[in-house]
PDB file of C-alpha atoms in Angstrom:
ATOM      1  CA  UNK A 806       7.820  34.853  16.255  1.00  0.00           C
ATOM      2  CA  UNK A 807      11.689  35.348  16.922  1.00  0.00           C
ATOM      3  CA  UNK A 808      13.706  36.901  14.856  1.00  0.00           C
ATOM      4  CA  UNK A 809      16.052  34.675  12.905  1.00  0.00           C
ATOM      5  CA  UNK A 810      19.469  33.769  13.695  1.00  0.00           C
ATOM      6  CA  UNK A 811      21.849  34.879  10.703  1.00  0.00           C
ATOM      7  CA  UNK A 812      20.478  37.297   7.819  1.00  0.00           C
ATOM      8  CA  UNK A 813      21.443  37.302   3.767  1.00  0.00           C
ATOM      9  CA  UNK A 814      20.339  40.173   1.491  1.00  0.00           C
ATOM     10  CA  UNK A 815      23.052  38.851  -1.212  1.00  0.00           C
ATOM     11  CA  UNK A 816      23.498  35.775  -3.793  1.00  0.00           C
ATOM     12  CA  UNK A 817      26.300  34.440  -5.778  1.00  0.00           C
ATOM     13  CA  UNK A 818      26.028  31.693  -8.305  1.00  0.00           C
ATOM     14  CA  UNK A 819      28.993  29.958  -6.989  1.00  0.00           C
ATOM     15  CA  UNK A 820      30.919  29.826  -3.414  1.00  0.00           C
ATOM     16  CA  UNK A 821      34.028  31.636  -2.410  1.00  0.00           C
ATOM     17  CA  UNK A 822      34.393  29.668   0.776  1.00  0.00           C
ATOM     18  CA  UNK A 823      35.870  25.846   0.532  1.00  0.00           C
ATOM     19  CA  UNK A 824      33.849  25.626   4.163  1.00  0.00           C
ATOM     20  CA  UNK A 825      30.412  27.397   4.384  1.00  0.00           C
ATOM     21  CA  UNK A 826      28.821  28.293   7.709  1.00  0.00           C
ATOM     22  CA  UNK A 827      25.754  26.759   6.626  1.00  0.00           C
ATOM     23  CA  UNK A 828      23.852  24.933   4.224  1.00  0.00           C
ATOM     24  CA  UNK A 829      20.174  24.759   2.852  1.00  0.00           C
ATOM     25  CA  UNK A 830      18.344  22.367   0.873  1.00  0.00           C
ATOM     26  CA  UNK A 831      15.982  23.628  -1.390  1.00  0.00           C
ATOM     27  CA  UNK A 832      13.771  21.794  -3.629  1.00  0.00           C
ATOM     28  CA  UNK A 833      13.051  23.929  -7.628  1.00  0.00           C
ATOM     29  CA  UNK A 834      10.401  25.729  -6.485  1.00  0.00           C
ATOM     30  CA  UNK A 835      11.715  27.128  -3.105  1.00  0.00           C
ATOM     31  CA  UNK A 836      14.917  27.818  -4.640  1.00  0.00           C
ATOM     32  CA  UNK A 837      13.024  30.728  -6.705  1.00  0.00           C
ATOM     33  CA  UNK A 838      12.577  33.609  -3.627  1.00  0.00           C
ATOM     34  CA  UNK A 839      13.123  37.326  -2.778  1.00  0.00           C
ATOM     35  CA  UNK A 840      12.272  37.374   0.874  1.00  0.00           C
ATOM     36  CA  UNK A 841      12.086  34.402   2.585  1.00  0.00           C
ATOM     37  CA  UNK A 842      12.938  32.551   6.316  1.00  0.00           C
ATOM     38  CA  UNK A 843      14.265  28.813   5.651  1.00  0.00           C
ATOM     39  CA  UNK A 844      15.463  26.932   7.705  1.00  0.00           C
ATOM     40  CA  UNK A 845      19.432  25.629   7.612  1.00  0.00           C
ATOM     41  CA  UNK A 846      20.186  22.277   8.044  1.00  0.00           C
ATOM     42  CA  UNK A 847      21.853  22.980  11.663  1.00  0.00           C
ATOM     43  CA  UNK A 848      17.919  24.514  12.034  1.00  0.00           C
ATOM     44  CA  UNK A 849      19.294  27.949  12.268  1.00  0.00           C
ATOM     45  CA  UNK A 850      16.820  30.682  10.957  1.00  0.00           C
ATOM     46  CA  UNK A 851      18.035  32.479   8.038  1.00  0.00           C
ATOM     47  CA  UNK A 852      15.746  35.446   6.757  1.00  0.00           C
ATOM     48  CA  UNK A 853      16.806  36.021   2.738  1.00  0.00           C
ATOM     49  CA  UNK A 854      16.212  39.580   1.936  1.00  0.00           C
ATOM     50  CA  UNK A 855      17.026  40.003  -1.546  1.00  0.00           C
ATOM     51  CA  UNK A 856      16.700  43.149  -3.788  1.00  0.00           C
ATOM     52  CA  UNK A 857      14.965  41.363  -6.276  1.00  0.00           C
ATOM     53  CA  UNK A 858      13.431  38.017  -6.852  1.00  0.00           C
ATOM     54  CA  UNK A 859      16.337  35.523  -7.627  1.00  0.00           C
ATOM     55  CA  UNK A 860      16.553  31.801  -8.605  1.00  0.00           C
ATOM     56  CA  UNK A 861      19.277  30.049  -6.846  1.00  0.00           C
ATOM     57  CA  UNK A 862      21.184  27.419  -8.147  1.00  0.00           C
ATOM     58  CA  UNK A 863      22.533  24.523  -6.881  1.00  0.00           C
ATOM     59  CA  UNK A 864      25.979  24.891  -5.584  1.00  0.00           C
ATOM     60  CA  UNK A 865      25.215  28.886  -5.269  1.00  0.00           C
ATOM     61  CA  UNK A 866      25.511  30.561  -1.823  1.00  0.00           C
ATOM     62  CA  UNK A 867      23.827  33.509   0.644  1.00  0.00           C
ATOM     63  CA  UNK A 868      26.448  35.498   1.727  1.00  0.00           C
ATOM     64  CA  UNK A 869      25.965  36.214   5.502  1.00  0.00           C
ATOM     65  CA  UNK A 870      25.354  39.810   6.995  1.00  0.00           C
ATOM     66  CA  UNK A 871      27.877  38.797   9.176  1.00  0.00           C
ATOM     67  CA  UNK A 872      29.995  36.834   6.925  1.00  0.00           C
ATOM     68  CA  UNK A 873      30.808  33.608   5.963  1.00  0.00           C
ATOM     69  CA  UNK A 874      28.392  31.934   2.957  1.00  0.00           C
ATOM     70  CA  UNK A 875      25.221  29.681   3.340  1.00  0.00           C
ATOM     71  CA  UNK A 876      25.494  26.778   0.635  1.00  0.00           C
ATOM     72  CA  UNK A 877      22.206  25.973  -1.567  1.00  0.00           C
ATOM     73  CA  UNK A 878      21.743  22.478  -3.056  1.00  0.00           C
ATOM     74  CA  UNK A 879      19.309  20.741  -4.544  1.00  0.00           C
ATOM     75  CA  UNK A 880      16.346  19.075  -2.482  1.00  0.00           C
ATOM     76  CA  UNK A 881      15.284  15.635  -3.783  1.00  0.00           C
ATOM     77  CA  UNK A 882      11.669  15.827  -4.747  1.00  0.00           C
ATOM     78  CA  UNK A 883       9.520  14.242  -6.945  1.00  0.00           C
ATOM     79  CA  UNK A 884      10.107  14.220 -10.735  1.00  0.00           C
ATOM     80  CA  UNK A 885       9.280  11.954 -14.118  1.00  0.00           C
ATOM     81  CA  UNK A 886      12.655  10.472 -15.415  1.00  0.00           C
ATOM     82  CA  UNK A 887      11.626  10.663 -19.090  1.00  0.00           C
ATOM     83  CA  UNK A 888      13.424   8.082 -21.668  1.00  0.00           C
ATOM     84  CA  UNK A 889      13.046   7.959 -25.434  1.00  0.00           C
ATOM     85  CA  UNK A 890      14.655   6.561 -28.489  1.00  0.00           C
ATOM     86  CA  UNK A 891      14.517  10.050 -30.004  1.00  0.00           C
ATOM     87  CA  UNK A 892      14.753  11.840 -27.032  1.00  0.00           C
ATOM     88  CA  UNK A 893      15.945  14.840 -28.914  1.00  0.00           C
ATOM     89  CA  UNK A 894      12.119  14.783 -30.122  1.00  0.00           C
ATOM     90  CA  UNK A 895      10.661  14.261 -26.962  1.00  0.00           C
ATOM     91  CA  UNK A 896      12.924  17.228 -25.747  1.00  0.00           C
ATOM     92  CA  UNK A 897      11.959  19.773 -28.084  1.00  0.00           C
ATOM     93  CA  UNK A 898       8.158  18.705 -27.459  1.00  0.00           C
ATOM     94  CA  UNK A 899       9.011  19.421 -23.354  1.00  0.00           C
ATOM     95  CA  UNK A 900      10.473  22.721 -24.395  1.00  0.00           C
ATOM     96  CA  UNK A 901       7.851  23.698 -26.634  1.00  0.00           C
ATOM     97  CA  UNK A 902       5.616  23.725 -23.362  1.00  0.00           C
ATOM     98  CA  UNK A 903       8.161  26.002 -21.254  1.00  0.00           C
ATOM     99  CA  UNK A 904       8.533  23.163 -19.011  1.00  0.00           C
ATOM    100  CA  UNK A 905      11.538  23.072 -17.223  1.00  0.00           C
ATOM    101  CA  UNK A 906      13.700  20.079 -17.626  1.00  0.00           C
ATOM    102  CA  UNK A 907      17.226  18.892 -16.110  1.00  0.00           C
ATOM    103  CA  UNK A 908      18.457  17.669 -19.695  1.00  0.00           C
ATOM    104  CA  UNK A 909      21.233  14.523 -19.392  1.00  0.00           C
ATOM    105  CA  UNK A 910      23.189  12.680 -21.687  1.00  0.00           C
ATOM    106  CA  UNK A 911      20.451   9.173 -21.660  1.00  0.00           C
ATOM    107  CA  UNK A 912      17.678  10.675 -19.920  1.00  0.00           C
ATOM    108  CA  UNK A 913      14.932  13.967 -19.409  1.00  0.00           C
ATOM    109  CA  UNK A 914      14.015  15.286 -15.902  1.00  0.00           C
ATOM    110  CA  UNK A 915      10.931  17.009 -15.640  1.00  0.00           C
ATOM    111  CA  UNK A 916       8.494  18.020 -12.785  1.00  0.00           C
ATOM    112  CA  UNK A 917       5.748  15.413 -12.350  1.00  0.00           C
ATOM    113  CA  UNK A 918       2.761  16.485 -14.435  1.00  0.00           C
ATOM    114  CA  UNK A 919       0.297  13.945 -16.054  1.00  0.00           C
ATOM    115  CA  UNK A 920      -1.064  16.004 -18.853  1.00  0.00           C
ATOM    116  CA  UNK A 921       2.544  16.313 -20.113  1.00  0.00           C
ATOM    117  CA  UNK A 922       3.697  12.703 -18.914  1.00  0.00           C
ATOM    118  CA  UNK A 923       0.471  11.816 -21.318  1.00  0.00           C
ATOM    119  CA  UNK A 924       1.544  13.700 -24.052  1.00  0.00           C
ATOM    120  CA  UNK A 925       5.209  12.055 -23.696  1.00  0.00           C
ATOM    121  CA  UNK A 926       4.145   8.375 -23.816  1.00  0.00           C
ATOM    122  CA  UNK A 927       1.834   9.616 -26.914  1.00  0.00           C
ATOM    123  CA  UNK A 928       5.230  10.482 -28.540  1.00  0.00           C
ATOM    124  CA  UNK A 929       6.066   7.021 -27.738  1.00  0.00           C
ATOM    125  CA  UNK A 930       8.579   8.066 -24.844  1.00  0.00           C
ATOM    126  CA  UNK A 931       8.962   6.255 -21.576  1.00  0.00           C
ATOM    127  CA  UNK A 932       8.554   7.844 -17.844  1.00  0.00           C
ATOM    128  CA  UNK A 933       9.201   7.013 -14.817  1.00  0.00           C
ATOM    129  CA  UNK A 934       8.216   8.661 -11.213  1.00  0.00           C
ATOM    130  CA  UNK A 935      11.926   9.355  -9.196  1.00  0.00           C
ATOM    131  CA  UNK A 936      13.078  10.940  -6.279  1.00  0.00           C
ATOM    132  CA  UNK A 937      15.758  13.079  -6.943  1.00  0.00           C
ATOM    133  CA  UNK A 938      17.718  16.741  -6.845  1.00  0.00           C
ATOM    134  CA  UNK A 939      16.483  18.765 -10.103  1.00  0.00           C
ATOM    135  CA  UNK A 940      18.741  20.983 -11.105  1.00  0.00           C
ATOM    136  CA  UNK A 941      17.068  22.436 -14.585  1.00  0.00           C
ATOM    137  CA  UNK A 942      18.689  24.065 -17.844  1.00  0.00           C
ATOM    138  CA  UNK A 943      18.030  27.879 -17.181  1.00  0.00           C
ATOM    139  CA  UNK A 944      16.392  30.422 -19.722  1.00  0.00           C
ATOM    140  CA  UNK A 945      16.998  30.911 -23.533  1.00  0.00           C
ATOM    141  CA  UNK A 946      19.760  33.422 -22.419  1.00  0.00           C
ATOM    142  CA  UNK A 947      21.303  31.862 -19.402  1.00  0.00           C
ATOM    143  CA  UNK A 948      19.832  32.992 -16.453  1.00  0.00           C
ATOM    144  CA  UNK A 949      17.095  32.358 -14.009  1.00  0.00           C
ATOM    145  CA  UNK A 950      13.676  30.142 -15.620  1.00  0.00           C
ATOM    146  CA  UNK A 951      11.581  29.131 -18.295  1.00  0.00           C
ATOM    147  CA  UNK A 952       8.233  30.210 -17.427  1.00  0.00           C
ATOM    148  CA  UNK A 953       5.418  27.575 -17.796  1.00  0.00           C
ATOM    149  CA  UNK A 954       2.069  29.069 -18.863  1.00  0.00           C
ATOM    150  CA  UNK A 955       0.583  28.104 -15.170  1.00  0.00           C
ATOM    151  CA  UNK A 956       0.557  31.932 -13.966  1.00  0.00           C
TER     152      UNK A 956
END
């Protein structure tokens, strides 16, 4: 194994830098790490190294040992688009499970999951299986995860 090409042991949740050196696309899970190689999307190696176990946000960046910032966005993976006529109802239900959920103005976006899809269509909801970035609402207080009871 060769060592990788540029290492980060720090994260902001925004960029400094109008022009990163890099940039890495991360799908939900992934984007929760503490020490990690990924891979940029110039196929760089980048080992993250840091102090604690972080989840980074879309639009955050890895700041470079050696300067400069690595951008993070938001893979596209696979998700349930989730429609209701009450969708306030059907969002409360989601968030009485801990499951995380990228909340928008005519629509839910949840991880794909067919208890909970189940449940949803019970409530009389509609879903939908999508390909897209999922960018989640965070924790009660602002930061990092829900936590689903799957540990």
């Amino acid at each position: 194994m060769t060592a990788p090409d540029l290492i980060a042991r720090t994260y902001h949740d925004h960029a400094h830098d109008p022009t990163p050196a890099g940039r890495v696309a991360l799908d939900y899970d992934a984007r929760f790490l503490r020490r990690k190689v990924l891979t940029l999307e110039s196929g760089e190696a980048l080992l993250v190294d840091l102090p604690k176990t972080t989840s980074l946000g879309h639009g955050g960046v890895l700041l470079l040992e050696s300067g400069g910032e690595v951008l993070v966005t938001a893979a596209a993976e696979a998700l349930l688009e989730v429609t209701a006529d009450d969708l306030t109802r059907v969002a409360w239900h989601i968030g009485n499970r801990h499951t995380p959920c990228q909340i928008e103005a005519d629509r839910l976006l949840i991880q794909q999951d067919h208890v909970i899809a189940d449940m949803l269509r019970q409530l009389g909801a509609a879903t939908r299986e999508v390909t897209e970035p999922f960018t989640p609402e965070g924790g009660a207080y602002g930061h990092g995860r829900t936590h689903s009871h799957a540990h």
